[in-house]
Coordinates of C-alpha atoms in Angstrom, one line a residue:
X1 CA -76.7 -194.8 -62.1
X2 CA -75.1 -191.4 -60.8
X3 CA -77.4 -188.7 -62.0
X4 CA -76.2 -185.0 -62.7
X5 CA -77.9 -181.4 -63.4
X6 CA -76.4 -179.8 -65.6
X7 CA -77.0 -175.8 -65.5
X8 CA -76.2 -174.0 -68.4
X9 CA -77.7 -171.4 -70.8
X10 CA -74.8 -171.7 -73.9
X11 CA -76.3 -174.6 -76.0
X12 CA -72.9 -175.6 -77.0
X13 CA -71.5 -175.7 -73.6
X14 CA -74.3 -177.8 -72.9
X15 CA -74.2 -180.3 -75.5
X16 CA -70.6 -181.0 -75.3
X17 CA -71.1 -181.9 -71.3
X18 CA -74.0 -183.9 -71.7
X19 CA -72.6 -185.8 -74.5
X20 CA -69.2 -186.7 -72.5
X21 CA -71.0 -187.2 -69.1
X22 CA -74.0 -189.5 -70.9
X23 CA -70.7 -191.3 -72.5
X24 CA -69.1 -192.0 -69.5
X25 CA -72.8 -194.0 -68.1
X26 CA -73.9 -190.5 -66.3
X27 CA -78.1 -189.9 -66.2
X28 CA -77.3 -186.1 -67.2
X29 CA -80.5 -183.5 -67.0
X30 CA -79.6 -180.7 -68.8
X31 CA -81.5 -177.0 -68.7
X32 CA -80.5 -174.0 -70.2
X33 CA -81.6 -171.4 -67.2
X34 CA -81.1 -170.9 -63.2
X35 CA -84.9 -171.1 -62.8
X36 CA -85.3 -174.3 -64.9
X37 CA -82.5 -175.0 -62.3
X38 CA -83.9 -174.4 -58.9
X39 CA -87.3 -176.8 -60.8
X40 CA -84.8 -179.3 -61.1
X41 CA -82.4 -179.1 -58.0
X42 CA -85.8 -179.4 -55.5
X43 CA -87.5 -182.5 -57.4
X44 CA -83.8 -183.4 -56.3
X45 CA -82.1 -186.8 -56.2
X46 CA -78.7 -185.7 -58.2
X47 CA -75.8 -187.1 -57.1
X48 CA -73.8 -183.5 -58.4
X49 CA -75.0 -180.0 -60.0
X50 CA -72.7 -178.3 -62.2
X51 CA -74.0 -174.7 -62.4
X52 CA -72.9 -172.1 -64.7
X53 CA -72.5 -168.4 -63.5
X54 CA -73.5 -165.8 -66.3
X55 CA -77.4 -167.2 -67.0
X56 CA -80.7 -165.4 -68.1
X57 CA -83.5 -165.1 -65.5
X58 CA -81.4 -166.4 -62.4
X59 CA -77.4 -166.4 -62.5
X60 CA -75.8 -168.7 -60.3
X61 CA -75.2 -166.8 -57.9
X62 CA -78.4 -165.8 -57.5
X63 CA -79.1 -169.5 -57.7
X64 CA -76.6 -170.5 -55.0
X65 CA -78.9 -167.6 -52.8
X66 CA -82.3 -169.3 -53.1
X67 CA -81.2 -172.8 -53.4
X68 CA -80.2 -172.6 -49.7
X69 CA -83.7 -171.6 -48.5
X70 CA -85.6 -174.0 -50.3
X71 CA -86.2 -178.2 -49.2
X72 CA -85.5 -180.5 -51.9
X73 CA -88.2 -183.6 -51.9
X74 CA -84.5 -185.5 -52.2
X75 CA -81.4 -184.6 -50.8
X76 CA -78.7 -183.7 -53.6
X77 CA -74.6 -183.8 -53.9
X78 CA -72.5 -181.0 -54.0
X79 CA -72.8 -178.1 -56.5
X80 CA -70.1 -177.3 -58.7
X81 CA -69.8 -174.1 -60.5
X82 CA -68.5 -174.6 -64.0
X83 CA -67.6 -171.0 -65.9
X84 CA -66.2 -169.2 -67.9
X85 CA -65.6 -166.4 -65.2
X86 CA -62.5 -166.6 -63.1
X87 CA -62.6 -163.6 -61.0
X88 CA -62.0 -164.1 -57.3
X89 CA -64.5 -161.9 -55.9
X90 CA -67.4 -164.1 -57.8
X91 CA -65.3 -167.8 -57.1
X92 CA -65.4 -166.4 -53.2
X93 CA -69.1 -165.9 -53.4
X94 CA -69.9 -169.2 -55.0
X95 CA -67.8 -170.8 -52.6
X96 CA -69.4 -169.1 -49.4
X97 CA -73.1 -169.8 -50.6
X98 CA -72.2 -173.2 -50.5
X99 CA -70.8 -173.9 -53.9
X100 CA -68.0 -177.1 -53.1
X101 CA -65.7 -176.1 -56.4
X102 CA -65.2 -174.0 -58.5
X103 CA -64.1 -175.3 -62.6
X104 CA -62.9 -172.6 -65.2
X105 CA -64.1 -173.9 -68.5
X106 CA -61.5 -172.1 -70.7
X107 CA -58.7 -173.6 -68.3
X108 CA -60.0 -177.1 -68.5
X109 CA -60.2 -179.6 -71.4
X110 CA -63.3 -181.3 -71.1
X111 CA -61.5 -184.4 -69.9
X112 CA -60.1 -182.8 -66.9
X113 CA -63.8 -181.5 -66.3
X114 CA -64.6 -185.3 -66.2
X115 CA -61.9 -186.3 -64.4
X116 CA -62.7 -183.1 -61.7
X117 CA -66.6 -184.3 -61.7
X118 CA -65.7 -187.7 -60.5
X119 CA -64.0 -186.3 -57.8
X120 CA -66.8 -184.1 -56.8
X121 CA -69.5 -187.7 -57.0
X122 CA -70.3 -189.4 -54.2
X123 CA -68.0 -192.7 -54.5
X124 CA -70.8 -195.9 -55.0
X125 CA -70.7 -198.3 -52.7
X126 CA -68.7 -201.4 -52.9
X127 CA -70.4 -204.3 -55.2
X128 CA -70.3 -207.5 -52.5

């Protein structure tokens, strides 16, 4: 099972994720803060992080920063930001800290936020 870390502080935006990632047979961790987040991201072992941007105690950015300087115990997938903000100056930074995409909630139905997370999951390995 493909597990995911979800990092958001709006409960709503939360929920609604979880719900339609944990439907589609995801193992979704969900917390509602960047520092809650780095916790998570170095006990490790997701397959994808979906960060948010505007958080209390550490944005994503912020995140993105320290994330890079610390050893998870196991390796992780790619971080995808998932926000609200579409301003290039902040999609630029994401992107140079490491972030591999960048998703625009208010653009995206939450079934092309699926379909956009499968393309950022490692693809499992053929059944023999």
């Amino acid at each position: 099972v493909q597990r995911i870390l979800l990092i958001d502080d709006d409960p709503y935006t939360r929920e609604l994720y979880e719900e339609l990632l944990k439907g589609e047979g995801y193992e979704v961790v969900a917390v509602a803060d960047g520092e809650a987040g780095l916790v998570e991201a170095v006990k490790g072992g997701f397959d994808l992080i979906l960060l948010d941007v505007i958080m209390p105690k550490k944005d994503g950015v912020s995140f993105l920063k320290e994330y890079k300087t610390l050893k998870s115990q196991k390796p992780n997938g790619q971080i995808v930001i998932l926000s609200v903000l579409g301003e290039d100056p902040i999609i630029k930074s994401c992107l140079e800290l490491g972030a591999a995409g960048y998703l625009i909630k208010s653009e995206l139905t939450p079934d092309q936020v699926l379909a956009e997370v499968k393309g950022y999951l490692p693809k499992p390995p053929p059944q023999t």
